[in-house]
XYZ file of C-alpha atoms in Angstrom:
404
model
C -129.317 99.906 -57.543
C -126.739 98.918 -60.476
C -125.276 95.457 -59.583
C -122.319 95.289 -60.870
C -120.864 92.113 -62.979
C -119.256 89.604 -60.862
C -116.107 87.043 -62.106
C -115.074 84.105 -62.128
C -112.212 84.453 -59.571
C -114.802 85.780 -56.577
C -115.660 82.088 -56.569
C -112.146 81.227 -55.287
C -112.431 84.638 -52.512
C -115.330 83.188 -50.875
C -116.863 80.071 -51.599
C -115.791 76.480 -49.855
C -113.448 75.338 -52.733
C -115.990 71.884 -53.459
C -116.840 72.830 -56.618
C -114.522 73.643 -59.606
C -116.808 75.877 -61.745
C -115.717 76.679 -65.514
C -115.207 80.584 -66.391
C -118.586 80.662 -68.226
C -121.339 82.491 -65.736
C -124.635 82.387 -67.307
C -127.141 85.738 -66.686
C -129.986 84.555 -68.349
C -132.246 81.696 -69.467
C -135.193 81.241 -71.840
C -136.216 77.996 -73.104
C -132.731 76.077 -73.733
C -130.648 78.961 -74.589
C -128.659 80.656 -71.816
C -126.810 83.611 -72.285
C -123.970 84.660 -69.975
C -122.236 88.085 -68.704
C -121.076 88.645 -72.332
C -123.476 87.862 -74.091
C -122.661 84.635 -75.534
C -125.357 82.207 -76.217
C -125.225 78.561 -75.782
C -128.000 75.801 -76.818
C -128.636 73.841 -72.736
C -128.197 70.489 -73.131
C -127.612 69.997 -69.736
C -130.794 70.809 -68.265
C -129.413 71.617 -64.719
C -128.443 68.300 -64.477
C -131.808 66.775 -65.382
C -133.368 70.045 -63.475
C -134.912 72.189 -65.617
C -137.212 69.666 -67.566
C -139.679 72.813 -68.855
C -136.152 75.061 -69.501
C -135.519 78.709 -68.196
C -138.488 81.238 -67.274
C -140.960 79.046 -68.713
C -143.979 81.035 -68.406
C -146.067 78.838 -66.509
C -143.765 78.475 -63.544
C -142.784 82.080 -63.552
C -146.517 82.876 -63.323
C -147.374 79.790 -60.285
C -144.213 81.759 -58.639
C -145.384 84.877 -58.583
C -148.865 83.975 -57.844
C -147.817 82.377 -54.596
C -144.864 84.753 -53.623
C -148.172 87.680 -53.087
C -149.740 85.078 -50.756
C -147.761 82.222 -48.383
C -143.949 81.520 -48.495
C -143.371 79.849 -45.619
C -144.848 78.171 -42.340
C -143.138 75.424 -42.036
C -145.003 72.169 -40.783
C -146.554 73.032 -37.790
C -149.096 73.982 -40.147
C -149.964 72.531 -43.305
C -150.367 74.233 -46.773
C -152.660 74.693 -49.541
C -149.871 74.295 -52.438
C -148.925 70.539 -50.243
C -151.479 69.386 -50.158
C -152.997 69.918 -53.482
C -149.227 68.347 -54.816
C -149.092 65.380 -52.257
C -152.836 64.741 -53.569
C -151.498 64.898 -57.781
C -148.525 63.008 -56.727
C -150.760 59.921 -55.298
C -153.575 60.550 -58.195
C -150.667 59.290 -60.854
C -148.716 56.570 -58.982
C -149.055 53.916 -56.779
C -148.458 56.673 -54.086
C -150.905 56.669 -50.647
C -148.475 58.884 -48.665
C -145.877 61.732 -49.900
C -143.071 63.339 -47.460
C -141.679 66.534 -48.677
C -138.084 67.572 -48.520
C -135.957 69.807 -50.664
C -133.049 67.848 -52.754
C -132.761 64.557 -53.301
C -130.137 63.850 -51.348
C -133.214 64.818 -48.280
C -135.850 62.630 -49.671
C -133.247 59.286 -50.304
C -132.403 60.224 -46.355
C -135.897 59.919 -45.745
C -136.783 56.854 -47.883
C -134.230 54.696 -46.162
C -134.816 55.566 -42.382
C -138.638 54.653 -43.348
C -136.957 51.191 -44.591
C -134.877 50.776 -41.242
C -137.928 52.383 -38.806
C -140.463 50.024 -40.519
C -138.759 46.757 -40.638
C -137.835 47.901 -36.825
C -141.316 48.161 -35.769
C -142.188 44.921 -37.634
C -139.675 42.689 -37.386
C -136.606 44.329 -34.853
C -133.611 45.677 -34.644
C -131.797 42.994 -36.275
C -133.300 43.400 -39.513
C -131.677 46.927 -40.850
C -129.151 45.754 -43.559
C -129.488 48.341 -46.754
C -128.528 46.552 -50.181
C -127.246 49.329 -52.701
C -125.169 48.793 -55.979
C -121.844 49.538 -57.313
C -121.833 52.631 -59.379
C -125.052 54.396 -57.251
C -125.179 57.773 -56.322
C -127.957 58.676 -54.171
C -126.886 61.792 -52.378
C -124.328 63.599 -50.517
C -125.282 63.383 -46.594
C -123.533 60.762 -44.561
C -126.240 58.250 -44.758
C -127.113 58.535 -48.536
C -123.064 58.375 -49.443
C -122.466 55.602 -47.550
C -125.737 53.953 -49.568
C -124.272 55.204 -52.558
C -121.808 53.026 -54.190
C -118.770 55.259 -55.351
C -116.169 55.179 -52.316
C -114.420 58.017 -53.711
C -117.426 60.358 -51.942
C -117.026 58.939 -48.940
C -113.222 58.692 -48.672
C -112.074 61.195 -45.426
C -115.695 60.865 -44.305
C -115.484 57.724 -42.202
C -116.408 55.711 -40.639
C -119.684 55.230 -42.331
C -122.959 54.233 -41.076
C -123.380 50.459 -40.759
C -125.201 47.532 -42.218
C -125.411 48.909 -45.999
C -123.984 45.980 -48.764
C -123.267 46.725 -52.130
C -124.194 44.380 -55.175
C -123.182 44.493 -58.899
C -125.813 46.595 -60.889
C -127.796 44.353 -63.198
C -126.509 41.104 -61.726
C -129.301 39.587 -59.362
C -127.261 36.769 -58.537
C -124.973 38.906 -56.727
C -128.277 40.825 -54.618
C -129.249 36.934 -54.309
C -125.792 36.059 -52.193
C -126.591 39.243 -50.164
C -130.261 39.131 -49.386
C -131.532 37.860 -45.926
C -134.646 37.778 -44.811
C -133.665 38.091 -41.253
C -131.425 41.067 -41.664
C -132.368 43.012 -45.026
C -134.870 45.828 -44.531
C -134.413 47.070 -48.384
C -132.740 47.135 -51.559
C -132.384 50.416 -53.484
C -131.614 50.967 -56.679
C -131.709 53.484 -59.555
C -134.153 52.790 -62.033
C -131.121 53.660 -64.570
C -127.758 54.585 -63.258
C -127.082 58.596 -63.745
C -124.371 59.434 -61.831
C -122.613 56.352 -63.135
C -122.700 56.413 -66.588
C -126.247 56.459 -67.652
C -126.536 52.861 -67.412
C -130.540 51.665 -67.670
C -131.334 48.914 -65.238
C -132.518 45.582 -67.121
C -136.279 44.693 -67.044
C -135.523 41.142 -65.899
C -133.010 42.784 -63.380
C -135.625 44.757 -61.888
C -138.610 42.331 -61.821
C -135.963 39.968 -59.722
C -135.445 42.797 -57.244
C -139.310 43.191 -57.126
C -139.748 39.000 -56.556
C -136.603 39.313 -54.099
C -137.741 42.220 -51.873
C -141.052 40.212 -51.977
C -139.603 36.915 -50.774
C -137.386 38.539 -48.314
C -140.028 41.086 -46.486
C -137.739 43.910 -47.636
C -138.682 47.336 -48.805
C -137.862 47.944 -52.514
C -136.972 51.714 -52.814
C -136.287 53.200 -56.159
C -134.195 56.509 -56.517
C -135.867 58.495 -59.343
C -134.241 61.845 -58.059
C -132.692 62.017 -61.911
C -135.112 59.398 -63.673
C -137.972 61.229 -62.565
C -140.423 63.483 -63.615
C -141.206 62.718 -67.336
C -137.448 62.152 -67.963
C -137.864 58.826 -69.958
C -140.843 59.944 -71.375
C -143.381 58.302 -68.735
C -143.966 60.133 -65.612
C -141.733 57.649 -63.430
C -139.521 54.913 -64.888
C -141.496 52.685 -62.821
C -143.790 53.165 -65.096
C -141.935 52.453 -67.951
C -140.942 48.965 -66.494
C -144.328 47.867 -65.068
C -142.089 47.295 -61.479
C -143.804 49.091 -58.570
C -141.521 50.001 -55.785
C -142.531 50.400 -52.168
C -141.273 53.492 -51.686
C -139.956 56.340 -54.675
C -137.840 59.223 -53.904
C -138.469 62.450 -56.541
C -136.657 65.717 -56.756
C -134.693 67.345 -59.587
C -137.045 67.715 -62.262
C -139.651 68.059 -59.471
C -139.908 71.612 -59.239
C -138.585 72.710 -62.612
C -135.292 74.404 -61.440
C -136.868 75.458 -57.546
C -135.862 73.245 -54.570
C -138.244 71.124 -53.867
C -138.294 66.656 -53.499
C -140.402 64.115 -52.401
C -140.913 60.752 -51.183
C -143.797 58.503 -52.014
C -144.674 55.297 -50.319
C -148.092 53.553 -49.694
C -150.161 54.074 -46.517
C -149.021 51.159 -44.776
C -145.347 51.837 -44.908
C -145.959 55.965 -44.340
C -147.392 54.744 -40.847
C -143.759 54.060 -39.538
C -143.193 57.654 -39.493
C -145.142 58.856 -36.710
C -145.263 62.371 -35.239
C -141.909 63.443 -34.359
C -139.819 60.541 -35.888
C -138.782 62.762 -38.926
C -138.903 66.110 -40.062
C -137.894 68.973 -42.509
C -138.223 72.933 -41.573
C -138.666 73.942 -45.601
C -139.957 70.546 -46.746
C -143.733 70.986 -47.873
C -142.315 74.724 -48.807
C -145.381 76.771 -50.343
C -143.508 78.044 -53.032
C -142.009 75.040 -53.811
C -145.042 73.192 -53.972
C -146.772 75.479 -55.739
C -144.103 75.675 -58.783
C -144.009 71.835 -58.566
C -147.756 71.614 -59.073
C -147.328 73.374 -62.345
C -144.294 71.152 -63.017
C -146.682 67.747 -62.749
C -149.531 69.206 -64.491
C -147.598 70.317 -67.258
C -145.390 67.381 -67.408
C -147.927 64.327 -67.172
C -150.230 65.947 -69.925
C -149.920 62.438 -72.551
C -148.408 64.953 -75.589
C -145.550 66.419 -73.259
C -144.773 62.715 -72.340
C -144.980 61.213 -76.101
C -143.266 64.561 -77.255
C -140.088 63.343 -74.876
C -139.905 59.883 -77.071
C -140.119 61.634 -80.057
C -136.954 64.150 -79.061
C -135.420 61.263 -77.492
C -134.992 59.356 -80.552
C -134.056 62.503 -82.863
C -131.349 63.475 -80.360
C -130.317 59.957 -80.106
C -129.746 59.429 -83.810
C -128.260 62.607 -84.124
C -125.717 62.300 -81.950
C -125.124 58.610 -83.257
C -124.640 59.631 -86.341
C -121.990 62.046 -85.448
C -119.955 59.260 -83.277
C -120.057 57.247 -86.474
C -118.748 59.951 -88.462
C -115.659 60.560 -85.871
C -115.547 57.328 -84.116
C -115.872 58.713 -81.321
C -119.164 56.770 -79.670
C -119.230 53.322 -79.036
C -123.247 53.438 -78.581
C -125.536 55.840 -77.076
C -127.871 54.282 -74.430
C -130.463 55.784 -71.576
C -134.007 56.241 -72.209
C -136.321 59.016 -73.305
C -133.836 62.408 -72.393
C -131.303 61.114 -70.240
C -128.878 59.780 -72.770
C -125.480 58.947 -72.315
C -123.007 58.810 -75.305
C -119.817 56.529 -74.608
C -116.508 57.046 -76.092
C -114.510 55.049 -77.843
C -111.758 53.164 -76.408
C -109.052 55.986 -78.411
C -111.212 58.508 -76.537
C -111.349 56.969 -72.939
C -110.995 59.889 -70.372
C -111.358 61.832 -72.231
C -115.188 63.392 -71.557
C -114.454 66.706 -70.414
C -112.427 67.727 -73.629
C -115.464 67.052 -75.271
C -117.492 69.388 -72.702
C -114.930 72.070 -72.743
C -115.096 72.124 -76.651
C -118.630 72.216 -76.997
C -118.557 74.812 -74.936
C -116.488 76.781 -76.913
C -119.194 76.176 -79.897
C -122.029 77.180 -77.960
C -123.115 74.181 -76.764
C -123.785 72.556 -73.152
C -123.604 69.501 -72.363
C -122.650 66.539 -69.127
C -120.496 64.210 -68.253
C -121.291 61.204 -66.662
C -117.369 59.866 -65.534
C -114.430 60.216 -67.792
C -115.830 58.208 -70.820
C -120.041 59.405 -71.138
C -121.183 62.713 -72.543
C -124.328 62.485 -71.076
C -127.381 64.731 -72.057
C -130.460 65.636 -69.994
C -132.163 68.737 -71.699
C -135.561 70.386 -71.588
C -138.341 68.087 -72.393
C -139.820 70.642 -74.480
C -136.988 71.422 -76.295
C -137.412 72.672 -79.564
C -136.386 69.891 -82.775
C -135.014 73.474 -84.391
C -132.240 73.946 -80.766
C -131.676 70.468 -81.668
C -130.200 71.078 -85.062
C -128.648 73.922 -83.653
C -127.227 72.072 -80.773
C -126.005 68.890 -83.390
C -124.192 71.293 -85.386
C -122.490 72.728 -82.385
C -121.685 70.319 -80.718
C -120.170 68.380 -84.366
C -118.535 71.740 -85.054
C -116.547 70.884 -81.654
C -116.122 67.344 -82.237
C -114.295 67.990 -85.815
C -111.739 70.655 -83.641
C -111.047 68.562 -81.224
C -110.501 65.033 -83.199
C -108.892 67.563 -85.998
């Protein structure tokens, strides 16, 4: 039957009020143009929030989709799958990965990641050692347990109290994890490779090797949150990777299955062994479909000309938009890695962020915020140098209205 066109104002009628959507509601996607109930197109610079790294229908995941939706959906894990286990297997092939846990956001695999930390330093060492070390500025999901871990309050404001024994150090300041650390009571520090949520802040190498040497000299786990750094994002597979720093355990969604639900956690044998039969568990994680689009995801993704094709848009989109803060004053620097950029205003444009989103939009042109001061950008990894252009002049056609 004819569906008819929905607005903007059903939103208010039935949904929990959480979200404050914008009036645009897209229809349709291919590649990184979306197109919404009017017709309008815009150039995605948003990506889904660092989601759709292959952009809309790509053909390849529309094809493992349909593929698997004529054979197994679901059977949740009192059986395994095919699709699973052929992605648990890939995952461990290209990292330091022995074991993978499936969930289905990242939120669900950071929940997982640090119960493992608490469960194994419990069955090693006792209860007493079960202190979390986070940082200022984290965001690592939106349960109980992962905002409390997360270091922006204003989440968990009207939510306490909080779960217990979690610390918070300044990002990029070991000193401060140093004063914190204790080998009796710290079961793990966890940390975002580069800070999304935050400001797209990258972590410093030297910052990061001293976590590494301090987890090491502490017996604590070392857990990095790649739900957003993830999956060919800075142009290596993980940004582990990137910094030579191996974590103990990795957490993985967004990007992970392309746009479908899907997330993982990867830790080594040894740690995995924590989580016996019963102690945790997930009715969709280890989906089929989701595994089976996320299969395509990795395959495509860690081919070495996708990767080195993310550098090369990554430093074209970085001048580009560089060039136009220098032309407007309006960015201070643009800093990330590989296609998670963030572009941060000026001190005469601090607050300011969401002007700049609502104006692009009006050119045609998506992009994120990262707090009041970052335009932050996390497109397709395959997205064309010609969108680009397009989405430069856009997104300057904006800029010159709105600093007019």
């Amino acid at each position: 039957m004819n569906k008819e066109p929905v607005s903007r104002e059903l939103f208010d009628d039935v949904m929990v009020p959480n979200y404050a959507p914008g009036s645009i509601i897209p229809v349709r996607g291919e590649g990184s143009r979306i197109w919404d109930q009017e017709g309008r197109e815009f150039i995605d610079l948003q990506g889904g929030i660092a989601v759709n790294c292959l952009g809309h229908s790509h053909p390849g995941l529309v094809g493992a989709l349909q593929e698997q939706s004529e054979k197994i959906w679901h059977l949740s894990n009192v059986m395994t799958n095919e699709p699973a286990l052929r992605l648990a297997k890939t995952l461990c092939d290209l990292t330091f990965a022995e074991r993978v846990f499936f969930a289905n956001s990242g939120g669900e695999a950071n929940e997982a990641a640090f119960k493992l930390a608490r469960r194994y330093a419990w069955e090693h060492s006792g209860p007493e050692k079960h202190e979390i070390i986070s940082f200022k500025g984290a965001f690592h999901g939106r349960t109980l347990f992962t905002v409390s871990v997360g270091g922006q309050p204003k989440y968990l404001e009207g939510f306490e109290p909080a779960p217990g024994g979690i610390h918070h150090a300044d990002f990029n300041d070991l000193e401060s994890v140093r004063k914190l650390i204790s080998k009796k009571k710290t079961c793990a520090v966890v940390v975002e490779p580069i800070q999304g949520e935050s400001g797209v802040i990258p972590g410093d190498l030297e910052f990061l090797k001293g976590l590494r040497q301090l987890c090491d000299d502490h017996d604590a786990l070392l857990i990095f949150d790649e739900v957003q750094s993830g999956v060919g994002r800075t142009g290596h597979l993980y940004a582990y990777q990137m910094y030579g720093v191996v974590p103990d355990i990795l957490t993985s969604a967004k990007g992970l299955g392309g746009g479908f639900p899907v997330a993982a956690m990867l830790t080594t044998a040894n740690i995995a062994a924590s989580l016996g039969v019963g102690t945790h568990g997930s009715t969709y994680g280890g989906n089929a479909l989701a595994c089976a689009v996320a299969q395509k995801v990795i395959d495509t993704v860690s081919q070495p000309e996708i990767l080195k094709g993310v550098k090369a848009r990554s430093d074209y989109l970085r001048k580009g938009m560089m060039d136009i803060g220098e032309r407007y004053d309006i960015f201070s620097e643009v800093r990330g890695a590989g296609l998670l950029l963030g572009c941060v205003l000026t001190e005469k444009w601090q607050g300011k962020a969401k002007d700049f989103l609502n104006a692009g939009l009006d050119e045609g042109v998506m992009v994120l915020i990262a707090g009041a001061n970052v335009i932050r950008l996390a497109p397709s990894l395959i997205i064309p140098e010609t969108d680009i252009d397009e989405a430069l002049e856009r997104f300057e056609a904006a800029v010159k209205k709105l600093t007019a």
